[in-house]
Amino acid sequence: IALQRLKVVQGAFGPYPEVVDSMGMIVIVSTESDAVVGSIALNKGNPASMDTCGGKLYVSCTGSWGDATDGGVERIDLSTNHNEGVVISEPAFGGNISKLEIIEPTKAFVCVGIYDAEFNFSTALMEFNLTTGDYKETVSGIENAFGGLVYDGDYLYVGDVSPTAPGVVVIDPEDNSIVAGPISTGSLPPSALAVLAIQE
């Protein structure tokens, strides 16, 4: 379980949760006893998403939304519960990272929130290499990827919450091309996605 451990601070318009000298934490819970059996300290604050690959747990940490340099993706060895450190930091993406989805050791995706010079906010879907920690490219055709990411073994599904064309966009991770969508989710945009079963 990822704990954000945010603290409430007083801002100009009232109290709000913020990262104040508080790093995130992973708590290990036994599914047999329903008891906490361990914890792992994170190097970054405000963990937002987790995924596994090759016996490792990867945690995306946003840090402060007002700072696009204090977050990153951390790697934890699940055989020892040792935090191996930050794989890639936010400056590589130019924004605040949030949702994370892993395709394979050399290909993963994160949703990145970006403020421009006029403080307009937008989000982008970006690919990076888990093994080298290098940013690769921004996926085109996604206006606002904040509605969730999920991979079914063949395709990456992205919840696009853009005001103009919200819905679920289907991406082929082989070349990051859009193969379907946006698939309408009704009167409201998507906020999270999950694959329950793969139909043959």
mmCIF file with all atom_site columns, C-alpha atoms in Angstrom:
data_model
loop_
_atom_site.group_PDB
_atom_site.id
_atom_site.type_symbol
_atom_site.label_atom_id
_atom_site.label_alt_id
_atom_site.label_comp_id
_atom_site.label_asym_id
_atom_site.label_entity_id
_atom_site.label_seq_id
_atom_site.pdbx_PDB_ins_code
_atom_site.Cartn_x
_atom_site.Cartn_y
_atom_site.Cartn_z
_atom_site.occupancy
_atom_site.B_iso_or_equiv
_atom_site.pdbx_formal_charge
_atom_site.auth_seq_id
_atom_site.auth_comp_id
_atom_site.auth_asym_id
_atom_site.auth_atom_id
_atom_site.pdbx_PDB_model_num
ATOM 1   C CA . ILE A 1 1   ? 0.000   0.000   0.000   1.00 0.00 ? 1   ILE A CA 1
ATOM 2   C CA . ALA A 1 2   ? 1.378   3.406   -0.960  1.00 0.00 ? 2   ALA A CA 1
ATOM 3   C CA . LEU A 1 3   ? 1.090   6.071   1.731   1.00 0.00 ? 3   LEU A CA 1
ATOM 4   C CA . GLN A 1 4   ? 1.307   9.698   0.632   1.00 0.00 ? 4   GLN A CA 1
ATOM 5   C CA . ARG A 1 5   ? 1.689   11.046  4.192   1.00 0.00 ? 5   ARG A CA 1
ATOM 6   C CA . LEU A 1 6   ? 0.661   14.547  3.101   1.00 0.00 ? 6   LEU A CA 1
ATOM 7   C CA . LYS A 1 7   ? 0.404   17.319  5.655   1.00 0.00 ? 7   LYS A CA 1
ATOM 8   C CA . VAL A 1 8   ? -2.264  20.001  5.739   1.00 0.00 ? 8   VAL A CA 1
ATOM 9   C CA . VAL A 1 9   ? -0.785  23.479  5.411   1.00 0.00 ? 9   VAL A CA 1
ATOM 10  C CA . GLN A 1 10  ? -2.391  26.900  5.403   1.00 0.00 ? 10  GLN A CA 1
ATOM 11  C CA . GLY A 1 11  ? -2.409  28.557  2.006   1.00 0.00 ? 11  GLY A CA 1
ATOM 12  C CA . ALA A 1 12  ? -3.608  31.930  0.783   1.00 0.00 ? 12  ALA A CA 1
ATOM 13  C CA . PHE A 1 13  ? -7.095  30.523  0.165   1.00 0.00 ? 13  PHE A CA 1
ATOM 14  C CA . GLY A 1 14  ? -7.301  28.109  3.083   1.00 0.00 ? 14  GLY A CA 1
ATOM 15  C CA . PRO A 1 15  ? -5.781  24.810  4.226   1.00 0.00 ? 15  PRO A CA 1
ATOM 16  C CA . TYR A 1 16  ? -4.747  22.203  1.647   1.00 0.00 ? 16  TYR A CA 1
ATOM 17  C CA . PRO A 1 17  ? -2.708  18.952  1.602   1.00 0.00 ? 17  PRO A CA 1
ATOM 18  C CA . GLU A 1 18  ? 0.917   19.389  0.547   1.00 0.00 ? 18  GLU A CA 1
ATOM 19  C CA . VAL A 1 19  ? 4.252   17.588  0.619   1.00 0.00 ? 19  VAL A CA 1
ATOM 20  C CA . VAL A 1 20  ? 6.048   19.236  3.534   1.00 0.00 ? 20  VAL A CA 1
ATOM 21  C CA . ASP A 1 21  ? 9.325   17.502  4.395   1.00 0.00 ? 21  ASP A CA 1
ATOM 22  C CA . SER A 1 22  ? 7.490   14.180  4.239   1.00 0.00 ? 22  SER A CA 1
ATOM 23  C CA . MET A 1 23  ? 8.530   11.370  1.928   1.00 0.00 ? 23  MET A CA 1
ATOM 24  C CA . GLY A 1 24  ? 6.161   8.620   0.863   1.00 0.00 ? 24  GLY A CA 1
ATOM 25  C CA . MET A 1 25  ? 6.131   5.087   2.232   1.00 0.00 ? 25  MET A CA 1
ATOM 26  C CA . ILE A 1 26  ? 5.160   1.608   1.084   1.00 0.00 ? 26  ILE A CA 1
ATOM 27  C CA . VAL A 1 27  ? 3.442   -0.520  3.734   1.00 0.00 ? 27  VAL A CA 1
ATOM 28  C CA . ILE A 1 28  ? 3.488   -4.302  3.310   1.00 0.00 ? 28  ILE A CA 1
ATOM 29  C CA . VAL A 1 29  ? 0.304   -6.058  4.440   1.00 0.00 ? 29  VAL A CA 1
ATOM 30  C CA . SER A 1 30  ? -0.092  -9.820  4.799   1.00 0.00 ? 30  SER A CA 1
ATOM 31  C CA . THR A 1 31  ? -3.198  -11.030 2.973   1.00 0.00 ? 31  THR A CA 1
ATOM 32  C CA . GLU A 1 32  ? -3.300  -14.045 5.317   1.00 0.00 ? 32  GLU A CA 1
ATOM 33  C CA . SER A 1 33  ? -3.312  -12.141 8.617   1.00 0.00 ? 33  SER A CA 1
ATOM 34  C CA . ASP A 1 34  ? -4.509  -8.690  7.440   1.00 0.00 ? 34  ASP A CA 1
ATOM 35  C CA . ALA A 1 35  ? -1.630  -7.266  9.462   1.00 0.00 ? 35  ALA A CA 1
ATOM 36  C CA . VAL A 1 36  ? 1.165   -4.864  8.577   1.00 0.00 ? 36  VAL A CA 1
ATOM 37  C CA . VAL A 1 37  ? 4.379   -6.901  8.296   1.00 0.00 ? 37  VAL A CA 1
ATOM 38  C CA . GLY A 1 38  ? 6.816   -4.278  7.057   1.00 0.00 ? 38  GLY A CA 1
ATOM 39  C CA . SER A 1 39  ? 7.404   -0.896  5.462   1.00 0.00 ? 39  SER A CA 1
ATOM 40  C CA . ILE A 1 40  ? 9.697   0.607   2.829   1.00 0.00 ? 40  ILE A CA 1
ATOM 41  C CA . ALA A 1 41  ? 10.735  4.255   2.868   1.00 0.00 ? 41  ALA A CA 1
ATOM 42  C CA . LEU A 1 42  ? 10.580  6.165   -0.410  1.00 0.00 ? 42  LEU A CA 1
ATOM 43  C CA . ASN A 1 43  ? 13.029  8.823   -1.544  1.00 0.00 ? 43  ASN A CA 1
ATOM 44  C CA . LYS A 1 44  ? 10.284  10.966  -3.064  1.00 0.00 ? 44  LYS A CA 1
ATOM 45  C CA . GLY A 1 45  ? 6.998   12.312  -1.795  1.00 0.00 ? 45  GLY A CA 1
ATOM 46  C CA . ASN A 1 46  ? 3.362   11.840  -2.758  1.00 0.00 ? 46  ASN A CA 1
ATOM 47  C CA . PRO A 1 47  ? 3.332   8.360   -4.400  1.00 0.00 ? 47  PRO A CA 1
ATOM 48  C CA . ALA A 1 48  ? 0.644   8.244   -7.089  1.00 0.00 ? 48  ALA A CA 1
ATOM 49  C CA . SER A 1 49  ? 0.820   4.858   -8.810  1.00 0.00 ? 49  SER A CA 1
ATOM 50  C CA . MET A 1 50  ? 2.525   1.445   -8.682  1.00 0.00 ? 50  MET A CA 1
ATOM 51  C CA . ASP A 1 51  ? 3.248   -1.411  -11.083 1.00 0.00 ? 51  ASP A CA 1
ATOM 52  C CA . THR A 1 52  ? 5.468   -4.499  -11.135 1.00 0.00 ? 52  THR A CA 1
ATOM 53  C CA . CYS A 1 53  ? 7.922   -5.897  -13.674 1.00 0.00 ? 53  CYS A CA 1
ATOM 54  C CA . GLY A 1 54  ? 10.664  -8.531  -13.428 1.00 0.00 ? 54  GLY A CA 1
ATOM 55  C CA . GLY A 1 55  ? 10.408  -8.981  -9.669  1.00 0.00 ? 55  GLY A CA 1
ATOM 56  C CA . LYS A 1 56  ? 10.574  -5.238  -9.047  1.00 0.00 ? 56  LYS A CA 1
ATOM 57  C CA . LEU A 1 57  ? 7.958   -2.803  -7.763  1.00 0.00 ? 57  LEU A CA 1
ATOM 58  C CA . TYR A 1 58  ? 7.960   0.576   -9.477  1.00 0.00 ? 58  TYR A CA 1
ATOM 59  C CA . VAL A 1 59  ? 6.401   3.575   -7.734  1.00 0.00 ? 59  VAL A CA 1
ATOM 60  C CA . SER A 1 60  ? 5.681   6.897   -9.413  1.00 0.00 ? 60  SER A CA 1
ATOM 61  C CA . CYS A 1 61  ? 5.908   9.811   -6.976  1.00 0.00 ? 61  CYS A CA 1
ATOM 62  C CA . THR A 1 62  ? 4.480   13.194  -7.895  1.00 0.00 ? 62  THR A CA 1
ATOM 63  C CA . GLY A 1 63  ? 6.067   15.205  -5.111  1.00 0.00 ? 63  GLY A CA 1
ATOM 64  C CA . SER A 1 64  ? 4.567   18.672  -4.931  1.00 0.00 ? 64  SER A CA 1
ATOM 65  C CA . TRP A 1 65  ? 2.292   19.664  -7.812  1.00 0.00 ? 65  TRP A CA 1
ATOM 66  C CA . GLY A 1 66  ? 3.850   23.105  -7.584  1.00 0.00 ? 66  GLY A CA 1
ATOM 67  C CA . ASP A 1 67  ? 7.334   21.710  -8.274  1.00 0.00 ? 67  ASP A CA 1
ATOM 68  C CA . ALA A 1 68  ? 8.067   19.740  -11.457 1.00 0.00 ? 68  ALA A CA 1
ATOM 69  C CA . THR A 1 69  ? 11.510  18.643  -10.245 1.00 0.00 ? 69  THR A CA 1
ATOM 70  C CA . ASP A 1 70  ? 10.908  16.844  -6.938  1.00 0.00 ? 70  ASP A CA 1
ATOM 71  C CA . GLY A 1 71  ? 9.184   13.660  -8.146  1.00 0.00 ? 71  GLY A CA 1
ATOM 72  C CA . GLY A 1 72  ? 10.323  10.497  -9.882  1.00 0.00 ? 72  GLY A CA 1
ATOM 73  C CA . VAL A 1 73  ? 9.875   6.762   -10.408 1.00 0.00 ? 73  VAL A CA 1
ATOM 74  C CA . GLU A 1 74  ? 11.490  4.532   -7.766  1.00 0.00 ? 74  GLU A CA 1
ATOM 75  C CA . ARG A 1 75  ? 12.379  0.827   -8.007  1.00 0.00 ? 75  ARG A CA 1
ATOM 76  C CA . ILE A 1 76  ? 12.040  -1.678  -5.165  1.00 0.00 ? 76  ILE A CA 1
ATOM 77  C CA . ASP A 1 77  ? 13.455  -5.224  -5.221  1.00 0.00 ? 77  ASP A CA 1
ATOM 78  C CA . LEU A 1 78  ? 10.563  -7.435  -4.096  1.00 0.00 ? 78  LEU A CA 1
ATOM 79  C CA . SER A 1 79  ? 12.865  -10.297 -3.078  1.00 0.00 ? 79  SER A CA 1
ATOM 80  C CA . THR A 1 80  ? 14.551  -8.151  -0.425  1.00 0.00 ? 80  THR A CA 1
ATOM 81  C CA . ASN A 1 81  ? 12.177  -5.145  -0.112  1.00 0.00 ? 81  ASN A CA 1
ATOM 82  C CA . HIS A 1 82  ? 15.207  -2.950  -0.742  1.00 0.00 ? 82  HIS A CA 1
ATOM 83  C CA . ASN A 1 83  ? 14.571  0.424   -2.366  1.00 0.00 ? 83  ASN A CA 1
ATOM 84  C CA . GLU A 1 84  ? 17.071  0.635   -5.230  1.00 0.00 ? 84  GLU A CA 1
ATOM 85  C CA . GLY A 1 85  ? 16.477  4.336   -5.742  1.00 0.00 ? 85  GLY A CA 1
ATOM 86  C CA . VAL A 1 86  ? 15.065  6.631   -8.395  1.00 0.00 ? 86  VAL A CA 1
ATOM 87  C CA . VAL A 1 87  ? 14.996  5.251   -11.956 1.00 0.00 ? 87  VAL A CA 1
ATOM 88  C CA . ILE A 1 88  ? 13.986  8.514   -13.637 1.00 0.00 ? 88  ILE A CA 1
ATOM 89  C CA . SER A 1 89  ? 13.222  11.978  -12.249 1.00 0.00 ? 89  SER A CA 1
ATOM 90  C CA . GLU A 1 90  ? 10.590  14.527  -13.235 1.00 0.00 ? 90  GLU A CA 1
ATOM 91  C CA . PRO A 1 91  ? 12.953  16.920  -15.089 1.00 0.00 ? 91  PRO A CA 1
ATOM 92  C CA . ALA A 1 92  ? 13.291  14.259  -17.801 1.00 0.00 ? 92  ALA A CA 1
ATOM 93  C CA . PHE A 1 93  ? 9.576   14.701  -18.537 1.00 0.00 ? 93  PHE A CA 1
ATOM 94  C CA . GLY A 1 94  ? 9.261   18.435  -17.926 1.00 0.00 ? 94  GLY A CA 1
ATOM 95  C CA . GLY A 1 95  ? 6.291   18.052  -15.601 1.00 0.00 ? 95  GLY A CA 1
ATOM 96  C CA . ASN A 1 96  ? 4.694   16.269  -12.650 1.00 0.00 ? 96  ASN A CA 1
ATOM 97  C CA . ILE A 1 97  ? 4.366   12.505  -13.103 1.00 0.00 ? 97  ILE A CA 1
ATOM 98  C CA . SER A 1 98  ? 1.343   10.621  -11.821 1.00 0.00 ? 98  SER A CA 1
ATOM 99  C CA . LYS A 1 99  ? -0.144  7.422   -13.274 1.00 0.00 ? 99  LYS A CA 1
ATOM 100 C CA . LEU A 1 100 ? 2.278   4.645   -14.291 1.00 0.00 ? 100 LEU A CA 1
ATOM 101 C CA . GLU A 1 101 ? 1.831   1.569   -16.503 1.00 0.00 ? 101 GLU A CA 1
ATOM 102 C CA . ILE A 1 102 ? 4.591   -0.873  -17.489 1.00 0.00 ? 102 ILE A CA 1
ATOM 103 C CA . ILE A 1 103 ? 4.586   -2.811  -20.763 1.00 0.00 ? 103 ILE A CA 1
ATOM 104 C CA . GLU A 1 104 ? 8.027   -4.459  -20.496 1.00 0.00 ? 104 GLU A CA 1
ATOM 105 C CA . PRO A 1 105 ? 11.441  -3.667  -18.944 1.00 0.00 ? 105 PRO A CA 1
ATOM 106 C CA . THR A 1 106 ? 12.330  -1.271  -21.754 1.00 0.00 ? 106 THR A CA 1
ATOM 107 C CA . LYS A 1 107 ? 8.902   0.343   -22.209 1.00 0.00 ? 107 LYS A CA 1
ATOM 108 C CA . ALA A 1 108 ? 6.714   2.080   -19.644 1.00 0.00 ? 108 ALA A CA 1
ATOM 109 C CA . PHE A 1 109 ? 4.278   4.988   -19.698 1.00 0.00 ? 109 PHE A CA 1
ATOM 110 C CA . VAL A 1 110 ? 3.479   7.806   -17.296 1.00 0.00 ? 110 VAL A CA 1
ATOM 111 C CA . CYS A 1 111 ? 0.876   10.531  -17.287 1.00 0.00 ? 111 CYS A CA 1
ATOM 112 C CA . VAL A 1 112 ? 2.635   13.894  -16.900 1.00 0.00 ? 112 VAL A CA 1
ATOM 113 C CA . GLY A 1 113 ? 1.034   17.165  -15.798 1.00 0.00 ? 113 GLY A CA 1
ATOM 114 C CA . ILE A 1 114 ? 2.605   20.252  -17.359 1.00 0.00 ? 114 ILE A CA 1
ATOM 115 C CA . TYR A 1 115 ? 2.238   23.964  -16.635 1.00 0.00 ? 115 TYR A CA 1
ATOM 116 C CA . ASP A 1 116 ? 3.194   26.344  -19.424 1.00 0.00 ? 116 ASP A CA 1
ATOM 117 C CA . ALA A 1 117 ? 4.623   29.862  -19.050 1.00 0.00 ? 117 ALA A CA 1
ATOM 118 C CA . GLU A 1 118 ? 1.094   31.260  -18.523 1.00 0.00 ? 118 GLU A CA 1
ATOM 119 C CA . PHE A 1 119 ? 0.359   28.581  -15.872 1.00 0.00 ? 119 PHE A CA 1
ATOM 120 C CA . ASN A 1 120 ? -2.091  26.744  -18.141 1.00 0.00 ? 120 ASN A CA 1
ATOM 121 C CA . PHE A 1 121 ? -2.275  23.080  -17.135 1.00 0.00 ? 121 PHE A CA 1
ATOM 122 C CA . SER A 1 122 ? -2.286  20.142  -19.534 1.00 0.00 ? 122 SER A CA 1
ATOM 123 C CA . THR A 1 123 ? -1.368  16.473  -19.366 1.00 0.00 ? 123 THR A CA 1
ATOM 124 C CA . ALA A 1 124 ? 0.560   14.214  -21.710 1.00 0.00 ? 124 ALA A CA 1
ATOM 125 C CA . LEU A 1 125 ? 1.246   10.495  -22.040 1.00 0.00 ? 125 LEU A CA 1
ATOM 126 C CA . MET A 1 126 ? 4.987   9.874   -22.165 1.00 0.00 ? 126 MET A CA 1
ATOM 127 C CA . GLU A 1 127 ? 7.069   6.759   -22.767 1.00 0.00 ? 127 GLU A CA 1
ATOM 128 C CA . PHE A 1 128 ? 10.330  5.969   -21.006 1.00 0.00 ? 128 PHE A CA 1
ATOM 129 C CA . ASN A 1 129 ? 12.782  3.093   -20.673 1.00 0.00 ? 129 ASN A CA 1
ATOM 130 C CA . LEU A 1 130 ? 12.693  1.362   -17.265 1.00 0.00 ? 130 LEU A CA 1
ATOM 131 C CA . THR A 1 131 ? 16.094  -0.234  -17.782 1.00 0.00 ? 131 THR A CA 1
ATOM 132 C CA . THR A 1 132 ? 18.066  2.884   -18.730 1.00 0.00 ? 132 THR A CA 1
ATOM 133 C CA . GLY A 1 133 ? 15.837  5.508   -17.110 1.00 0.00 ? 133 GLY A CA 1
ATOM 134 C CA . ASP A 1 134 ? 15.680  7.507   -20.348 1.00 0.00 ? 134 ASP A CA 1
ATOM 135 C CA . TYR A 1 135 ? 12.705  9.473   -21.661 1.00 0.00 ? 135 TYR A CA 1
ATOM 136 C CA . LYS A 1 136 ? 11.749  8.329   -25.173 1.00 0.00 ? 136 LYS A CA 1
ATOM 137 C CA . GLU A 1 137 ? 8.755   10.228  -26.554 1.00 0.00 ? 137 GLU A CA 1
ATOM 138 C CA . THR A 1 138 ? 5.380   11.854  -25.967 1.00 0.00 ? 138 THR A CA 1
ATOM 139 C CA . VAL A 1 139 ? 2.493   9.849   -27.395 1.00 0.00 ? 139 VAL A CA 1
ATOM 140 C CA . SER A 1 140 ? 0.523   11.923  -29.895 1.00 0.00 ? 140 SER A CA 1
ATOM 141 C CA . GLY A 1 141 ? -3.262  12.009  -30.076 1.00 0.00 ? 141 GLY A CA 1
ATOM 142 C CA . ILE A 1 142 ? -3.901  12.032  -26.311 1.00 0.00 ? 142 ILE A CA 1
ATOM 143 C CA . GLU A 1 143 ? -5.176  15.370  -25.056 1.00 0.00 ? 143 GLU A CA 1
ATOM 144 C CA . ASN A 1 144 ? -5.511  14.620  -21.329 1.00 0.00 ? 144 ASN A CA 1
ATOM 145 C CA . ALA A 1 145 ? -4.322  11.228  -20.054 1.00 0.00 ? 145 ALA A CA 1
ATOM 146 C CA . PHE A 1 146 ? -5.383  11.761  -16.451 1.00 0.00 ? 146 PHE A CA 1
ATOM 147 C CA . GLY A 1 147 ? -8.271  9.300   -16.690 1.00 0.00 ? 147 GLY A CA 1
ATOM 148 C CA . GLY A 1 148 ? -6.252  6.143   -16.100 1.00 0.00 ? 148 GLY A CA 1
ATOM 149 C CA . LEU A 1 149 ? -3.841  3.689   -17.740 1.00 0.00 ? 149 LEU A CA 1
ATOM 150 C CA . VAL A 1 150 ? -4.104  -0.089  -18.049 1.00 0.00 ? 150 VAL A CA 1
ATOM 151 C CA . TYR A 1 151 ? -2.381  -2.730  -20.206 1.00 0.00 ? 151 TYR A CA 1
ATOM 152 C CA . ASP A 1 152 ? -4.087  -6.016  -21.156 1.00 0.00 ? 152 ASP A CA 1
ATOM 153 C CA . GLY A 1 153 ? -1.036  -7.756  -22.636 1.00 0.00 ? 153 GLY A CA 1
ATOM 154 C CA . ASP A 1 154 ? -1.705  -6.466  -26.133 1.00 0.00 ? 154 ASP A CA 1
ATOM 155 C CA . TYR A 1 155 ? -2.974  -2.901  -25.926 1.00 0.00 ? 155 TYR A CA 1
ATOM 156 C CA . LEU A 1 156 ? -2.615  0.101   -23.662 1.00 0.00 ? 156 LEU A CA 1
ATOM 157 C CA . TYR A 1 157 ? -5.905  1.730   -22.668 1.00 0.00 ? 157 TYR A CA 1
ATOM 158 C CA . VAL A 1 158 ? -5.836  5.429   -21.790 1.00 0.00 ? 158 VAL A CA 1
ATOM 159 C CA . GLY A 1 159 ? -8.610  7.366   -20.082 1.00 0.00 ? 159 GLY A CA 1
ATOM 160 C CA . ASP A 1 160 ? -8.677  10.697  -21.925 1.00 0.00 ? 160 ASP A CA 1
ATOM 161 C CA . VAL A 1 161 ? -10.542 13.317  -19.875 1.00 0.00 ? 161 VAL A CA 1
ATOM 162 C CA . SER A 1 162 ? -10.273 16.095  -22.452 1.00 0.00 ? 162 SER A CA 1
ATOM 163 C CA . PRO A 1 163 ? -13.317 18.414  -22.534 1.00 0.00 ? 163 PRO A CA 1
ATOM 164 C CA . THR A 1 164 ? -13.681 18.034  -26.298 1.00 0.00 ? 164 THR A CA 1
ATOM 165 C CA . ALA A 1 165 ? -13.471 14.238  -26.785 1.00 0.00 ? 165 ALA A CA 1
ATOM 166 C CA . PRO A 1 166 ? -13.389 12.318  -23.495 1.00 0.00 ? 166 PRO A CA 1
ATOM 167 C CA . GLY A 1 167 ? -13.334 8.532   -23.461 1.00 0.00 ? 167 GLY A CA 1
ATOM 168 C CA . VAL A 1 168 ? -11.041 5.511   -23.603 1.00 0.00 ? 168 VAL A CA 1
ATOM 169 C CA . VAL A 1 169 ? -8.323  5.518   -26.244 1.00 0.00 ? 169 VAL A CA 1
ATOM 170 C CA . VAL A 1 170 ? -6.703  2.220   -27.302 1.00 0.00 ? 170 VAL A CA 1
ATOM 171 C CA . ILE A 1 171 ? -2.995  2.338   -28.163 1.00 0.00 ? 171 ILE A CA 1
ATOM 172 C CA . ASP A 1 172 ? -0.775  -0.283  -29.778 1.00 0.00 ? 172 ASP A CA 1
ATOM 173 C CA . PRO A 1 173 ? 2.443   -0.108  -27.697 1.00 0.00 ? 173 PRO A CA 1
ATOM 174 C CA . GLU A 1 174 ? 4.471   -1.533  -30.584 1.00 0.00 ? 174 GLU A CA 1
ATOM 175 C CA . ASP A 1 175 ? 4.465   1.857   -32.300 1.00 0.00 ? 175 ASP A CA 1
ATOM 176 C CA . ASN A 1 176 ? 2.310   3.989   -29.916 1.00 0.00 ? 176 ASN A CA 1
ATOM 177 C CA . SER A 1 177 ? -0.367  4.384   -32.589 1.00 0.00 ? 177 SER A CA 1
ATOM 178 C CA . ILE A 1 178 ? -4.038  4.864   -31.748 1.00 0.00 ? 178 ILE A CA 1
ATOM 179 C CA . VAL A 1 179 ? -6.067  1.858   -32.945 1.00 0.00 ? 179 VAL A CA 1
ATOM 180 C CA . ALA A 1 180 ? -9.459  2.817   -31.466 1.00 0.00 ? 180 ALA A CA 1
ATOM 181 C CA . GLY A 1 181 ? -11.247 5.538   -29.578 1.00 0.00 ? 181 GLY A CA 1
ATOM 182 C CA . PRO A 1 182 ? -12.009 7.670   -27.886 1.00 0.00 ? 182 PRO A CA 1
ATOM 183 C CA . ILE A 1 183 ? -14.643 5.148   -26.784 1.00 0.00 ? 183 ILE A CA 1
ATOM 184 C CA . SER A 1 184 ? -17.418 7.028   -25.009 1.00 0.00 ? 184 SER A CA 1
ATOM 185 C CA . THR A 1 185 ? -17.962 6.415   -21.278 1.00 0.00 ? 185 THR A CA 1
ATOM 186 C CA . GLY A 1 186 ? -21.297 8.209   -21.244 1.00 0.00 ? 186 GLY A CA 1
ATOM 187 C CA . SER A 1 187 ? -21.981 11.601  -19.764 1.00 0.00 ? 187 SER A CA 1
ATOM 188 C CA . LEU A 1 188 ? -18.871 11.602  -17.576 1.00 0.00 ? 188 LEU A CA 1
ATOM 189 C CA . PRO A 1 189 ? -15.184 11.157  -18.499 1.00 0.00 ? 189 PRO A CA 1
ATOM 190 C CA . PRO A 1 190 ? -13.204 8.155   -17.169 1.00 0.00 ? 190 PRO A CA 1
ATOM 191 C CA . SER A 1 191 ? -11.200 8.495   -13.955 1.00 0.00 ? 191 SER A CA 1
ATOM 192 C CA . ALA A 1 192 ? -9.648  5.008   -13.594 1.00 0.00 ? 192 ALA A CA 1
ATOM 193 C CA . LEU A 1 193 ? -9.361  1.833   -15.687 1.00 0.00 ? 193 LEU A CA 1
ATOM 194 C CA . ALA A 1 194 ? -8.964  -1.873  -14.906 1.00 0.00 ? 194 ALA A CA 1
ATOM 195 C CA . VAL A 1 195 ? -8.868  -5.086  -16.960 1.00 0.00 ? 195 VAL A CA 1
ATOM 196 C CA . LEU A 1 196 ? -10.966 -7.790  -15.316 1.00 0.00 ? 196 LEU A CA 1
ATOM 197 C CA . ALA A 1 197 ? -10.631 -10.512 -17.960 1.00 0.00 ? 197 ALA A CA 1
ATOM 198 C CA . ILE A 1 198 ? -9.072  -10.907 -21.380 1.00 0.00 ? 198 ILE A CA 1
ATOM 199 C CA . GLN A 1 199 ? -11.493 -12.236 -23.992 1.00 0.00 ? 199 GLN A CA 1
ATOM 200 C CA . GLU A 1 200 ? -10.044 -14.514 -26.670 1.00 0.00 ? 200 GLU A CA 1
#
